[in-house]
Coordinates of C-alpha atoms in Angstrom, one line a residue:
M3 CA 0.8 -28.7 17.5
N4 CA 2.2 -27.1 21.0
D5 CA -0.3 -26.2 23.9
F6 CA -2.0 -22.9 23.8
I7 CA -4.4 -20.6 25.6
Y8 CA -6.9 -18.6 23.7
E9 CA -9.1 -15.6 24.7
I10 CA -10.7 -12.8 22.9
P11 CA -11.9 -10.3 25.0
T12 CA -13.2 -8.0 22.3
K13 CA -17.1 -7.6 22.1
V14 CA -18.1 -7.3 18.5
Y15 CA -21.5 -5.6 17.5
F16 CA -21.8 -7.1 13.9
G17 CA -24.4 -5.2 11.7
D18 CA -26.6 -2.0 12.0
Q19 CA -25.6 -1.4 15.7
L20 CA -23.8 1.9 16.1
S21 CA -26.5 3.1 18.3
R22 CA -25.2 1.2 21.0
L23 CA -21.8 2.9 20.5
N24 CA -22.8 5.2 23.5
E25 CA -23.1 2.4 25.9
E26 CA -19.6 1.2 25.1
V27 CA -18.2 4.9 25.7
K28 CA -20.0 5.4 28.9
K29 CA -18.1 2.2 30.4
Y30 CA -14.6 4.0 29.7
G31 CA -15.0 7.9 30.6
K32 CA -16.1 10.9 29.2
R33 CA -12.8 12.2 27.6
V34 CA -12.7 10.8 24.1
L35 CA -9.8 10.7 21.3
L36 CA -11.5 10.1 17.8
C37 CA -8.8 8.9 15.4
Y38 CA -9.6 8.6 11.6
G39 CA -8.0 9.1 8.3
G40 CA -8.3 11.4 5.2
G41 CA -11.9 12.4 6.1
S42 CA -14.0 9.6 4.0
I43 CA -15.8 9.0 7.0
K44 CA -17.2 12.7 6.7
K45 CA -18.4 12.3 3.4
S46 CA -20.2 9.0 4.2
G47 CA -21.7 10.7 7.2
L48 CA -20.5 7.9 9.6
Y49 CA -18.5 10.8 11.3
D50 CA -21.6 12.7 12.4
K51 CA -23.2 9.4 13.6
V52 CA -20.2 8.6 15.5
V53 CA -20.1 12.2 17.3
S54 CA -23.7 11.9 18.0
E55 CA -23.1 8.7 20.1
V56 CA -20.3 10.4 22.1
K57 CA -22.3 13.2 22.9
K58 CA -25.3 10.7 23.9
A59 CA -22.8 9.2 26.3
G60 CA -21.9 12.9 27.8
G61 CA -18.5 12.7 26.4
T62 CA -16.1 15.6 25.2
L63 CA -14.4 14.6 21.7
Y64 CA -10.9 15.5 20.9
E65 CA -9.5 14.4 17.3
L66 CA -6.5 12.8 15.7
S67 CA -7.0 13.0 12.0
G68 CA -5.0 12.4 8.9
I69 CA -3.6 9.1 9.7
E70 CA -1.8 7.5 6.9
P71 CA -2.6 4.3 5.0
N72 CA 0.8 3.0 6.3
P73 CA 0.4 4.8 9.8
R74 CA 3.5 6.5 10.9
I75 CA 5.2 7.2 14.0
T76 CA 4.6 10.7 13.8
S77 CA 0.9 10.3 14.2
V78 CA 1.3 7.9 16.9
R79 CA 3.5 10.4 19.0
K80 CA 0.9 13.3 18.2
G81 CA -2.0 11.2 19.3
A82 CA 0.0 10.0 22.4
Q83 CA 0.6 13.5 23.4
I84 CA -3.0 14.7 23.0
C85 CA -3.9 11.9 25.3
K86 CA -1.5 13.1 28.0
D87 CA -2.5 16.9 27.7
E88 CA -6.1 16.2 27.5
K89 CA -6.2 13.2 30.1
I90 CA -8.3 10.9 27.4
D91 CA -10.1 8.0 28.7
L92 CA -10.9 6.3 25.6
V93 CA -9.3 6.1 22.2
L94 CA -12.0 5.5 19.6
A95 CA -10.5 4.3 16.0
V96 CA -12.8 4.9 13.2
G97 CA -11.4 3.5 9.8
G98 CA -9.6 0.8 8.5
G99 CA -6.7 -1.3 9.7
S100 CA -4.2 1.7 9.5
V101 CA -6.3 3.7 11.7
I102 CA -6.7 1.0 14.2
D103 CA -3.4 0.1 14.3
C104 CA -2.1 3.8 14.7
S105 CA -4.8 4.0 17.7
K106 CA -3.4 1.0 19.5
F107 CA 0.0 2.5 19.8
V108 CA -1.5 5.7 20.6
A109 CA -3.3 4.3 23.6
A110 CA -0.2 2.5 24.6
G111 CA 1.8 5.5 24.0
A112 CA -0.3 7.5 26.4
C113 CA 0.5 5.5 29.2
Y114 CA 4.5 5.4 28.5
D115 CA 6.8 8.0 29.6
G116 CA 9.3 7.3 26.5
D117 CA 8.9 7.8 22.7
P118 CA 6.1 5.4 21.7
W119 CA 8.7 3.8 18.7
D120 CA 10.2 1.8 21.9
I121 CA 7.1 0.0 21.8
V122 CA 7.3 -0.8 18.2
L123 CA 10.8 -1.5 18.7
H124 CA 9.8 -4.1 21.5
K125 CA 12.0 -2.1 23.8
T126 CA 9.6 -1.8 26.6
T127 CA 6.5 -4.0 27.2
V128 CA 3.0 -2.6 27.1
E129 CA 1.4 -3.5 30.7
K130 CA -0.9 -0.7 30.6
C131 CA -2.9 0.8 27.6
L132 CA -5.9 3.4 27.2
P133 CA -9.1 1.4 26.3
I134 CA -9.9 1.3 22.7
V135 CA -13.1 1.0 21.0
S136 CA -13.2 0.6 17.0
V137 CA -15.8 1.0 14.2
L138 CA -14.3 -0.5 11.2
T139 CA -14.7 0.7 7.7
L140 CA -12.5 -1.6 5.5
S141 CA -12.3 -5.6 5.7
A142 CA -8.5 -6.2 5.3
T143 CA -6.1 -6.4 8.4
G144 CA -8.2 -7.8 11.3
S145 CA -7.0 -5.2 13.6
E146 CA -10.4 -4.9 15.1
M147 CA -10.1 -7.9 16.7
D148 CA -6.4 -8.8 17.4
N149 CA -3.8 -7.2 19.6
C150 CA -1.2 -6.1 17.3
G151 CA -0.5 -3.3 14.7
V152 CA 2.2 -2.1 12.2
I153 CA 3.8 1.2 12.3
S154 CA 6.3 2.9 9.8
N155 CA 9.1 5.3 10.3
L156 CA 10.0 7.1 7.2
E157 CA 13.1 8.5 8.8
T158 CA 14.8 5.0 9.2
N159 CA 12.9 3.3 6.2
E160 CA 11.3 0.7 8.8
K161 CA 7.8 -0.9 9.1
I162 CA 7.6 -2.9 12.2
G163 CA 4.7 -4.9 13.7
A164 CA 4.2 -5.6 17.5
G165 CA 1.6 -6.9 19.5
Y166 CA 0.4 -6.7 23.3
D167 CA -2.6 -8.0 25.0
P168 CA -3.7 -4.8 26.4
M169 CA -3.8 -3.3 22.9
R170 CA -6.7 -5.5 21.8
P171 CA -9.9 -3.3 21.3
K172 CA -12.3 -3.6 24.0
A173 CA -15.2 -3.3 21.5
S174 CA -15.5 -3.5 17.7
F175 CA -18.6 -2.3 15.5
L176 CA -18.7 -4.4 12.5
D177 CA -21.2 -3.1 10.1
P178 CA -20.9 -4.3 6.4
K179 CA -22.7 -1.2 5.1
N180 CA -19.8 0.9 6.3
T181 CA -17.7 -1.0 3.7
F182 CA -20.1 0.0 0.7
T183 CA -18.2 2.7 -0.3
V184 CA -14.7 1.0 -0.4
S185 CA -13.4 1.2 -3.9
P186 CA -12.8 -2.1 -6.0
Y187 CA -9.0 -1.6 -5.9
Q188 CA -9.1 -1.4 -2.0
T189 CA -11.4 -4.3 -1.9
A190 CA -9.0 -6.1 -3.9
C191 CA -6.0 -5.3 -1.5
G192 CA -8.3 -6.0 1.4
A193 CA -8.9 -9.5 0.0
A194 CA -5.2 -10.0 -0.7
D195 CA -4.2 -9.2 3.0
I196 CA -7.0 -11.4 4.3
L197 CA -5.8 -14.3 2.2
S198 CA -2.2 -14.0 3.4
H199 CA -3.1 -13.8 7.1
I200 CA -4.5 -17.3 6.4
I201 CA -1.7 -18.4 4.1
E202 CA 1.0 -17.4 6.6
V203 CA -0.7 -19.7 9.3
Y204 CA -1.9 -22.4 6.8
F205 CA 1.6 -23.1 5.3
A206 CA 3.1 -24.4 8.7
K207 CA 6.3 -26.1 9.6
E208 CA 4.2 -28.5 11.7
P209 CA 0.7 -30.3 11.2
T210 CA -2.3 -28.5 12.4
L211 CA -5.6 -29.6 13.5
Y212 CA -7.9 -31.0 11.1
M213 CA -10.7 -29.0 12.1
L214 CA -8.5 -25.8 11.7
D215 CA -7.3 -26.7 8.2
G216 CA -10.8 -27.1 7.4
F217 CA -11.7 -23.7 8.9
M218 CA -8.8 -22.0 7.3
E219 CA -9.8 -23.7 3.7
T220 CA -13.4 -22.2 4.2
L221 CA -12.1 -18.8 5.0
M222 CA -9.8 -18.6 2.0
R223 CA -12.8 -20.1 -0.2
T224 CA -15.0 -17.2 1.0
V225 CA -12.7 -14.7 -0.1
I226 CA -12.3 -16.1 -3.4
K227 CA -15.9 -16.4 -4.0
Y228 CA -17.0 -12.8 -2.4
A229 CA -14.3 -10.4 -3.2
P230 CA -15.1 -10.2 -7.1
V231 CA -18.8 -10.0 -6.0
A232 CA -18.3 -6.9 -3.6
M233 CA -15.8 -5.5 -6.3
K234 CA -18.6 -5.7 -9.0
E235 CA -21.6 -5.0 -6.5
P236 CA -20.2 -2.8 -3.8
E237 CA -23.5 -2.7 -1.9
N238 CA -23.9 -6.5 -1.9
Y239 CA -24.3 -7.1 1.8
E240 CA -23.8 -10.8 1.8
A241 CA -20.6 -10.1 0.1
R242 CA -19.3 -7.4 2.4
A243 CA -20.6 -9.5 5.5
N244 CA -18.5 -12.4 4.3
L245 CA -15.5 -10.4 3.8
M246 CA -15.7 -8.6 6.9
W247 CA -16.4 -11.5 9.3
T248 CA -13.6 -13.6 7.5
S249 CA -11.1 -10.7 8.0
S250 CA -11.6 -10.8 11.6
W251 CA -11.3 -14.6 12.0
A252 CA -8.2 -14.7 9.7
I253 CA -6.0 -13.1 12.4
N254 CA -7.8 -13.2 15.9
G255 CA -5.7 -16.0 17.0
F256 CA -8.1 -18.7 16.5
I257 CA -6.5 -20.5 13.4
A258 CA -3.0 -19.7 14.8
C259 CA -3.7 -22.0 18.3
G260 CA -0.8 -24.4 18.7
N261 CA 0.9 -23.0 15.7
N262 CA 4.2 -21.3 16.3
T263 CA 5.3 -20.9 12.6
E264 CA 6.8 -17.5 12.1
W265 CA 5.4 -15.6 9.1
S266 CA 7.3 -15.2 5.9
C267 CA 5.4 -12.9 3.3
H268 CA 4.5 -10.1 5.8
G269 CA 8.3 -9.6 6.8
M270 CA 9.1 -9.2 3.1
E271 CA 6.1 -7.1 2.2
H272 CA 6.8 -4.8 5.3
E273 CA 10.2 -3.9 3.9
L274 CA 8.6 -2.9 0.5
S275 CA 6.1 -0.5 2.3
A276 CA 9.1 0.9 4.5
Y277 CA 11.0 1.8 1.3
Y278 CA 8.1 2.7 -1.1
D279 CA 5.0 3.1 0.9
I280 CA 3.1 0.7 -1.2
T281 CA -0.4 -0.5 -0.3
H282 CA 0.2 -3.3 1.9
G283 CA -2.3 -5.7 0.5
L284 CA -0.9 -5.0 -3.1
G285 CA 2.7 -5.8 -1.9
L286 CA 1.4 -9.1 -0.2
A287 CA -0.2 -10.2 -3.6
I288 CA 2.9 -9.5 -5.5
V289 CA 5.0 -11.5 -2.9
T290 CA 3.1 -14.4 -2.2
P291 CA 3.0 -16.5 -5.2
R292 CA 6.8 -15.9 -5.7
W293 CA 7.5 -17.1 -2.1
M294 CA 5.0 -20.3 -2.8
E295 CA 7.2 -21.0 -6.0
H296 CA 10.4 -20.7 -3.9
C297 CA 8.9 -23.0 -1.0
L298 CA 7.6 -25.7 -3.3
N299 CA 9.9 -28.9 -2.8
E300 CA 9.3 -32.4 -1.9
K301 CA 9.0 -31.9 1.6
T302 CA 6.3 -29.2 1.3
L303 CA 4.7 -30.8 -1.6
P304 CA 1.8 -32.4 0.1
R305 CA 0.7 -29.0 1.9
F306 CA 0.4 -27.3 -1.6
V307 CA -1.6 -30.5 -2.9
Q308 CA -3.9 -29.9 -0.1
F309 CA -4.2 -26.2 -0.8
G310 CA -4.7 -26.9 -4.6
V311 CA -7.8 -29.5 -4.0
N312 CA -9.5 -28.2 -1.3
V313 CA -8.9 -24.3 -1.7
M314 CA -8.5 -23.9 -5.7
G315 CA -10.5 -26.8 -6.6
I316 CA -7.7 -28.6 -8.5
D317 CA -8.6 -32.2 -9.8
S318 CA -7.4 -34.4 -7.1
A319 CA -6.6 -37.3 -9.6
L320 CA -3.8 -35.4 -11.4
P321 CA -0.3 -35.9 -10.2
P322 CA 0.9 -34.4 -7.0
K323 CA 3.4 -32.1 -8.5
K324 CA 1.0 -30.8 -11.3
I325 CA -1.8 -30.1 -8.7
A326 CA 0.8 -28.1 -6.6
E327 CA 1.9 -26.0 -9.9
Q328 CA -1.6 -25.7 -10.9
A329 CA -2.8 -24.2 -7.5
I330 CA 0.2 -21.5 -7.4
E331 CA -1.0 -20.6 -11.3
K332 CA -4.6 -20.5 -10.3
F333 CA -4.1 -18.4 -7.2
S334 CA -1.8 -16.0 -9.2
E335 CA -4.7 -15.7 -11.6
F336 CA -7.2 -14.7 -9.0
L337 CA -4.9 -12.1 -7.6
F338 CA -3.7 -10.7 -10.8
G339 CA -6.7 -11.4 -13.1
T340 CA -9.8 -11.7 -11.3
L341 CA -9.0 -9.0 -8.6
G342 CA -7.0 -7.0 -11.3
L343 CA -4.0 -6.0 -9.0
K344 CA -0.5 -5.3 -10.5
S345 CA 1.6 -8.3 -10.9
T346 CA 5.2 -7.3 -10.7
L347 CA 7.2 -4.7 -8.5
T348 CA 8.4 -3.0 -11.7
A349 CA 4.6 -2.5 -12.5
V350 CA 4.3 -0.3 -9.1
G351 CA 7.6 1.6 -9.9
I352 CA 10.1 -0.5 -7.8
D353 CA 13.3 -1.5 -9.4
K354 CA 16.5 -3.3 -8.2
T355 CA 17.8 -0.3 -6.4
H356 CA 17.1 -1.6 -2.6
L357 CA 16.6 -5.3 -3.2
A358 CA 19.6 -6.1 -1.2
D359 CA 18.9 -3.4 1.5
M360 CA 15.2 -4.7 1.8
A361 CA 16.6 -8.3 2.0
K362 CA 18.9 -7.5 4.9
A363 CA 16.4 -5.4 6.4
A364 CA 14.0 -8.2 6.4
I365 CA 16.4 -10.5 8.2
A366 CA 17.1 -8.0 10.9
H367 CA 13.4 -7.5 11.8
G368 CA 12.3 -10.9 11.3
D369 CA 12.8 -14.5 12.6
F370 CA 13.2 -16.2 8.8
K371 CA 14.8 -19.4 10.7
N372 CA 11.2 -20.6 11.8
T373 CA 9.3 -19.9 8.8
F374 CA 7.6 -22.6 6.7
V375 CA 10.6 -23.0 4.6
P376 CA 13.6 -21.1 6.2
L377 CA 15.0 -18.2 4.3
S378 CA 18.3 -16.8 4.2
Q379 CA 19.0 -12.9 3.0
K380 CA 19.9 -14.5 -0.4
D381 CA 16.6 -16.3 -0.4
I382 CA 14.5 -13.3 0.2
E383 CA 16.6 -11.4 -2.5
K384 CA 15.8 -13.8 -4.9
I385 CA 12.2 -13.8 -4.2
Y386 CA 12.2 -10.0 -4.6
E387 CA 13.8 -10.2 -8.0
A388 CA 11.3 -13.0 -9.0
C389 CA 8.7 -10.1 -8.4
L390 CA 10.3 -7.8 -10.7

């Protein structure tokens, strides 16, 4: 493994602690931009609670609403301009990963004289950013505790991720009760997203620390155990709490310490969302098992065996190849059977039309030479075809 520096400056308030939001607001100023999505936080009553806390802090509230499930650069531009026009002190993101991702680039764009899309394209480095505080409503992306986000540009069919340390939230409020109203479908998609974050790191080119392997395997087993419970019992606090905290630790950098392997499935899924605007977690669920099948070979077999035995519960006495194959089969059954997610691209309205274009774009936007198994444009196209 490689040398690393690890730091998480995000302060987490876990549980019923929204009454302390006003304390965080006071730290950063009085002019607050509230960012949220389609309005579900108003139906749940969370909006009113947040507004009340901002008022307690003596703050003046401005709003950016309607942030999309795959957040778009148009929303980022609008939010950044509000920040500049109204001299915003703090960006307050209330929602799931899409809202938090958008808010990060709004906060960075507010301190940049050019087009915020430059930040996404890595044409400029974010050295200054408005402070961000988040209130999480969906366990999935882990954006509440990391420094990155993903933004879509519908004009160019691009969905690109970027991360800079100043964009990490200063504080995040994680109350499992705020996820009680998440639908079974979105809970399933969130579970697939969490699992993918771990899998992208777990399947590494070089051996990781034994303790990190154990930590990742426990995280994956936690999702497999509690996602079905949360889908059947949406107000089961234990299930929601486990998913929420696992979501944060899946991508806050801890499990990736010393691991420089590039991610595979996310790069491929981003193109699916860029062209077809599908749910991110669903796209990952469809792609990941086919990627696993493509990557399974004599060299990678030991890792799949470890995954099969320690995560999927396959009998260790079976032949290694059998364990690996059963592991992928059982993982697929969890995604498409237990969680009930659609299993093919065809089922979500995607045909062969843009497979070659998406494979080409994936290579252009990502480093697939340094993934678990290096992938060429043709390899990616074959994986897409296997998903049909």
